[in-house]
C-alpha cells in the first residue's frame, strides 16, 4: 500500500498566526462558559424532574464533554503553533545538541525507568511528553519530561451494585528524567535517593549535586550510576522543549524566545553534568 507524503504546512505571517491562536483561546473560553451554563441547567433539570440521579448524570455528561472539547481545542492550538514554528524550534535543538539519532538508545519507557532503580515506590506506567536525545560536549544523553503513575482500584459499593469499583491514580513522579553515558563504567553501582545515606559523597560530589539541582530549580534529585550510565530524576516544574503558558498570543516572537529558554535550560543542565570531569 502506497502512502502519501504530507505537504509541508504553508507558513503564515506572524499576524495571521496570532489571530488563529487567539481564536482557539476564545473558543476554549466559550466551552468553559458553556460548561458552567450546562451544569446549572443540569441542576435545574434535576430539581424539576425531582431526580437527583438525573441531575447528576446531566451535570457529569456536560462536564466530561466540555473537558474533552477544551482538550481538543488546546491540542489543535498546539498543533498550529508547532506546525508554524516547529522548524525553528528543531533548528535551535540541532544547533545545541546535534540531530537526534535515527535509532534512539533511551526512549522513555517502563523498562528504562525500572532500569534506573530510582523509583522504589509502587507504580505501573512511565511516560514522557517531550523528549530529546543528542550529545553535549561529547556526552551522549537523553532528556525527558517524564511522569510515573500508580493506578489501583477501590471498592465503592452502591445501592444497585454492591461490587462496584472505581479506578484511582496517583502521580509518583513528575519532572525531568536524564540519562547520560559516562566515560567509563563505575566499579560499583551507586544510588543517591532522598533521605538515604551517601557513603563516599565528599564535598566535591555534594557541590556537584547542588549544581545539578540549581540548573533546573529541582526540589528533589534522585541519581543512580549503573554500568556506564548515569540516571537522574529531577522533581521540578521546569520543562524542556516547551513554551510558557503565559505568553501573549499577540506577540509571536515570545513563543520563539520561550522555546529558546527551554533549550538554554537543557544546556545549563548538561553544562552542570559536564563539570564532573571524573565521570564525564
Short mmCIF file of C-alpha atoms in Angstrom, two decimals:
data_model
loop_
_atom_site.label_atom_id
_atom_site.label_comp_id
_atom_site.label_asym_id
_atom_site.label_seq_id
_atom_site.Cartn_x
_atom_site.Cartn_y
_atom_site.Cartn_z
CA UNK A 1 0.00 0.00 0.00
CA UNK A 2 1.43 3.33 -1.02
CA UNK A 3 1.49 6.18 1.45
CA UNK A 4 1.21 9.81 0.55
CA UNK A 5 3.71 12.31 1.82
CA UNK A 6 2.08 15.19 3.60
CA UNK A 7 2.68 18.54 2.02
CA UNK A 8 4.56 20.90 4.33
CA UNK A 9 2.27 23.31 6.16
CA UNK A 10 2.21 26.69 4.46
CA UNK A 11 3.82 29.30 6.67
CA UNK A 12 1.67 32.27 7.57
CA UNK A 13 2.66 35.76 8.70
CA UNK A 14 3.01 36.29 12.46
CA UNK A 15 -0.11 38.50 12.47
CA UNK A 16 -2.28 35.76 10.95
CA UNK A 17 -0.81 33.13 13.29
CA UNK A 18 -1.57 35.39 16.25
CA UNK A 19 -5.21 35.75 15.14
CA UNK A 20 -5.63 31.98 14.86
CA UNK A 21 -4.07 31.31 18.26
CA UNK A 22 -6.41 33.90 19.80
CA UNK A 23 -9.37 32.27 18.03
CA UNK A 24 -8.63 28.91 19.66
CA UNK A 25 -8.24 30.63 23.02
CA UNK A 26 -11.64 32.33 22.70
CA UNK A 27 -13.19 29.03 21.60
CA UNK A 28 -11.83 27.28 24.72
CA UNK A 29 -13.24 30.06 26.92
CA UNK A 30 -16.67 29.69 25.29
CA UNK A 31 -16.59 25.97 26.06
CA UNK A 32 -15.76 26.71 29.69
CA UNK A 33 -18.69 29.15 29.95
CA UNK A 34 -20.93 26.60 28.21
CA UNK A 35 -19.87 24.00 30.76
CA UNK A 36 -20.95 26.27 33.63
CA UNK A 37 -24.29 27.02 31.96
CA UNK A 38 -24.85 23.33 31.21
CA UNK A 39 -24.11 22.38 34.80
CA UNK A 40 -26.63 24.93 36.07
CA UNK A 41 -29.25 23.61 33.63
CA UNK A 42 -28.49 20.08 34.80
CA UNK A 43 -29.15 21.07 38.41
CA UNK A 44 -32.40 22.78 37.41
CA UNK A 45 -33.45 19.73 35.39
CA UNK A 46 -32.79 17.51 38.40
CA UNK A 47 -34.96 19.77 40.56
CA UNK A 48 -37.80 19.89 38.01
CA UNK A 49 -37.68 16.14 37.45
CA UNK A 50 -37.30 15.58 41.18
CA UNK A 51 -34.48 13.19 40.39
CA UNK A 52 -31.08 13.64 41.98
CA UNK A 53 -29.63 10.91 39.75
CA UNK A 54 -30.86 12.56 36.54
CA UNK A 55 -29.45 15.94 37.60
CA UNK A 56 -26.06 14.46 38.48
CA UNK A 57 -25.95 12.50 35.22
CA UNK A 58 -26.62 15.60 33.13
CA UNK A 59 -24.03 17.64 35.03
CA UNK A 60 -21.38 14.91 34.66
CA UNK A 61 -22.07 14.49 30.93
CA UNK A 62 -21.79 18.25 30.36
CA UNK A 63 -18.53 18.49 32.32
CA UNK A 64 -16.96 15.48 30.56
CA UNK A 65 -17.98 16.77 27.13
CA UNK A 66 -16.64 20.26 27.89
CA UNK A 67 -13.31 18.92 29.20
CA UNK A 68 -12.82 16.71 26.13
CA UNK A 69 -13.71 19.57 23.80
CA UNK A 70 -11.35 22.01 25.54
CA UNK A 71 -8.54 19.43 25.39
CA UNK A 72 -9.20 19.01 21.66
CA UNK A 73 -9.09 22.78 21.12
CA UNK A 74 -5.80 23.10 23.02
CA UNK A 75 -4.36 20.20 21.01
CA UNK A 76 -5.35 21.96 17.78
CA UNK A 77 -3.78 25.18 19.06
CA UNK A 78 -0.55 23.38 19.97
CA UNK A 79 -0.50 21.64 16.58
CA UNK A 80 -0.88 25.00 14.84
CA UNK A 81 2.00 26.55 16.82
CA UNK A 82 4.24 23.54 16.23
CA UNK A 83 3.39 23.41 12.53
CA UNK A 84 4.21 27.09 12.08
CA UNK A 85 7.20 27.46 14.41
CA UNK A 86 8.43 23.87 14.75
CA UNK A 87 11.20 24.19 12.15
CA UNK A 88 12.78 26.99 14.15
CA UNK A 89 12.39 25.02 17.37
CA UNK A 90 14.16 21.97 15.91
CA UNK A 91 16.91 24.13 14.42
CA UNK A 92 17.68 25.50 17.90
CA UNK A 93 17.88 21.95 19.31
CA UNK A 94 20.08 20.71 16.45
CA UNK A 95 22.43 23.64 16.89
CA UNK A 96 22.84 22.96 20.62
CA UNK A 97 22.87 19.14 20.71
CA UNK A 98 23.06 17.86 17.14
CA UNK A 99 20.26 15.93 15.39
CA UNK A 100 18.58 13.06 17.17
CA UNK A 101 19.85 9.58 16.18
CA UNK A 102 17.64 7.58 13.84
CA UNK A 103 17.50 4.75 16.40
CA UNK A 104 17.22 6.23 19.86
CA UNK A 105 19.04 4.46 22.66
CA UNK A 106 16.98 5.66 25.63
CA UNK A 107 13.34 6.36 24.76
CA UNK A 108 11.18 6.85 27.84
CA UNK A 109 9.58 3.56 28.85
CA UNK A 110 8.64 1.47 31.87
CA UNK A 111 11.76 -0.61 31.25
CA UNK A 112 14.08 2.43 31.28
CA UNK A 113 12.54 3.83 34.47
CA UNK A 114 12.86 0.47 36.25
CA UNK A 115 16.39 0.03 34.91
CA UNK A 116 17.38 3.27 36.62
CA UNK A 117 16.46 1.92 40.06
CA UNK A 118 15.33 5.41 41.10
CA UNK A 119 11.68 4.69 41.84
CA UNK A 120 11.18 2.08 44.58
CA UNK A 121 7.57 3.18 45.01
CA UNK A 122 4.70 1.20 43.52
CA UNK A 123 3.83 2.39 40.03
CA UNK A 124 2.61 0.95 36.72
CA UNK A 125 3.15 3.45 33.91
CA UNK A 126 6.00 5.72 32.82
CA UNK A 127 5.55 8.22 30.01
CA UNK A 128 7.08 11.38 28.57
CA UNK A 129 5.62 14.48 26.96
CA UNK A 130 8.63 15.98 25.22
CA UNK A 131 11.96 14.21 24.79
CA UNK A 132 15.29 14.83 23.13
CA UNK A 133 18.31 12.63 22.59
CA UNK A 134 21.60 14.14 21.50
CA UNK A 135 25.11 14.99 22.62
CA UNK A 136 26.67 17.87 24.54
CA UNK A 137 30.45 18.34 24.71
CA UNK A 138 30.83 14.70 23.70
CA UNK A 139 28.37 13.42 26.36
CA UNK A 140 25.56 11.33 24.83
CA UNK A 141 22.29 11.95 26.68
CA UNK A 142 18.52 11.65 26.60
CA UNK A 143 16.24 14.06 28.46
CA UNK A 144 12.50 13.64 29.05
CA UNK A 145 9.57 15.48 30.59
CA UNK A 146 8.57 12.36 32.48
CA UNK A 147 5.80 11.20 34.77
CA UNK A 148 5.19 7.94 36.63
CA UNK A 149 1.66 6.95 37.60
CA UNK A 150 0.34 4.46 40.14
CA UNK A 151 -3.16 3.15 39.31
CA UNK A 152 -5.33 1.00 41.56
CA UNK A 153 -8.97 0.04 42.04
CA UNK A 154 -11.06 0.73 45.14
CA UNK A 155 -14.29 -1.00 46.12
CA UNK A 156 -17.05 1.61 46.08
CA UNK A 157 -20.34 -0.20 46.84
CA UNK A 158 -23.53 1.41 45.53
CA UNK A 159 -27.16 0.51 46.28
CA UNK A 160 -27.68 -1.04 42.85
CA UNK A 161 -24.19 -2.58 42.58
CA UNK A 162 -22.51 -3.73 45.80
CA UNK A 163 -19.47 -4.92 43.82
CA UNK A 164 -18.86 -1.59 42.11
CA UNK A 165 -15.23 -0.43 41.91
CA UNK A 166 -13.62 2.84 40.91
CA UNK A 167 -10.18 3.47 39.50
CA UNK A 168 -7.82 5.77 41.39
CA UNK A 169 -4.47 7.15 40.28
CA UNK A 170 -1.56 8.98 41.87
CA UNK A 171 1.43 10.70 40.29
CA UNK A 172 4.56 9.17 41.83
CA UNK A 173 7.00 11.39 39.93
CA UNK A 174 6.74 14.34 37.57
CA UNK A 175 9.77 16.23 36.32
CA UNK A 176 12.90 15.80 34.21
CA UNK A 177 14.42 12.36 33.67
CA UNK A 178 18.00 12.33 32.37
CA UNK A 179 20.21 9.52 31.07
CA UNK A 180 23.89 10.21 30.31
CA UNK A 181 26.72 7.93 29.18
CA UNK A 182 29.85 8.25 31.31
CA UNK A 183 33.42 7.93 30.08
CA UNK A 184 33.81 4.51 31.72
CA UNK A 185 31.71 2.08 33.76
CA UNK A 186 31.63 2.54 37.51
CA UNK A 187 33.20 -0.21 39.59
CA UNK A 188 30.17 -0.43 41.86
CA UNK A 189 26.57 0.66 41.37
CA UNK A 190 25.64 3.69 43.46
CA UNK A 191 22.35 5.37 44.31
CA UNK A 192 21.51 8.84 45.62
CA UNK A 193 17.94 8.84 46.88
CA UNK A 194 16.21 11.42 49.12
CA UNK A 195 16.88 10.66 52.76
CA UNK A 196 19.26 7.80 52.01
CA UNK A 197 22.87 7.56 53.30
CA UNK A 198 25.57 8.67 50.87
CA UNK A 199 28.77 6.75 51.50
CA UNK A 200 31.75 8.29 49.72
CA UNK A 201 29.90 11.52 48.95
CA UNK A 202 32.50 14.14 49.77
CA UNK A 203 32.26 17.95 49.44
CA UNK A 204 33.05 17.92 45.71
CA UNK A 205 30.25 15.48 44.89
CA UNK A 206 27.84 17.33 47.15
CA UNK A 207 28.67 20.60 45.38
CA UNK A 208 28.12 18.89 42.03
CA UNK A 209 24.73 17.60 43.18
CA UNK A 210 23.76 21.14 44.20
CA UNK A 211 24.83 22.44 40.78
CA UNK A 212 22.60 19.89 39.08
CA UNK A 213 19.62 20.81 41.24
CA UNK A 214 20.09 24.55 40.74
CA UNK A 215 20.32 24.12 36.95
CA UNK A 216 16.65 23.10 36.75
CA UNK A 217 15.28 24.51 40.06
CA UNK A 218 14.76 20.97 41.36
CA UNK A 219 13.05 20.41 44.69
CA UNK A 220 14.47 16.91 44.84
CA UNK A 221 17.11 14.90 42.98
CA UNK A 222 17.50 11.14 42.63
CA UNK A 223 20.60 9.70 40.93
CA UNK A 224 21.99 6.28 40.13
CA UNK A 225 25.19 5.08 38.45
CA UNK A 226 24.85 1.72 36.74
CA UNK A 227 27.48 0.42 34.34
CA UNK A 228 28.48 3.35 32.14
CA UNK A 229 25.16 5.17 32.58
CA UNK A 230 24.08 7.89 34.96
CA UNK A 231 20.35 8.24 35.60
CA UNK A 232 18.92 11.35 37.24
CA UNK A 233 15.34 12.30 38.11
CA UNK A 234 14.66 15.96 38.96
CA UNK A 235 11.40 16.87 40.71
CA UNK A 236 10.84 20.23 39.05
CA UNK A 237 8.16 22.26 37.29
CA UNK A 238 10.61 23.27 34.56
CA UNK A 239 10.15 21.55 31.18
CA UNK A 240 12.22 21.01 28.07
CA UNK A 241 11.01 21.59 24.51
CA UNK A 242 8.15 23.69 25.82
CA UNK A 243 6.77 27.20 25.67
CA UNK A 244 5.32 29.13 28.58
CA UNK A 245 1.55 29.13 29.05
CA UNK A 246 1.64 32.83 29.97
CA UNK A 247 2.64 34.09 26.54
CA UNK A 248 0.70 36.93 24.94
CA UNK A 249 -0.56 35.41 21.65
CA UNK A 250 -0.32 38.83 20.04
CA UNK A 251 3.50 38.65 20.24
CA UNK A 252 4.60 35.56 18.29
CA UNK A 253 8.26 36.30 18.94
CA UNK A 254 7.63 35.44 22.59
CA UNK A 255 6.94 31.83 21.58
CA UNK A 256 10.34 31.66 19.91
CA UNK A 257 12.07 33.23 22.92
CA UNK A 258 10.25 30.92 25.33
CA UNK A 259 11.30 27.82 23.40
CA UNK A 260 14.89 29.07 23.28
CA UNK A 261 14.69 29.44 27.07
CA UNK A 262 13.84 25.73 27.32
CA UNK A 263 16.83 24.90 25.10
CA UNK A 264 19.02 27.04 27.36
CA UNK A 265 17.64 25.10 30.34
CA UNK A 266 18.83 21.86 28.72
CA UNK A 267 22.24 23.38 28.01
CA UNK A 268 22.54 24.62 31.57
CA UNK A 269 21.81 21.17 32.97
CA UNK A 270 24.26 19.45 30.63
CA UNK A 271 26.88 22.09 31.45
CA UNK A 272 26.42 21.19 35.12
CA UNK A 273 26.74 17.48 34.29
CA UNK A 274 30.00 18.15 32.39
CA UNK A 275 31.52 19.80 35.48
CA UNK A 276 32.18 16.33 36.88
CA UNK A 277 35.32 15.59 34.88
CA UNK A 278 35.91 12.36 36.77
CA UNK A 279 32.80 10.82 35.26
CA UNK A 280 32.38 12.80 32.05
#
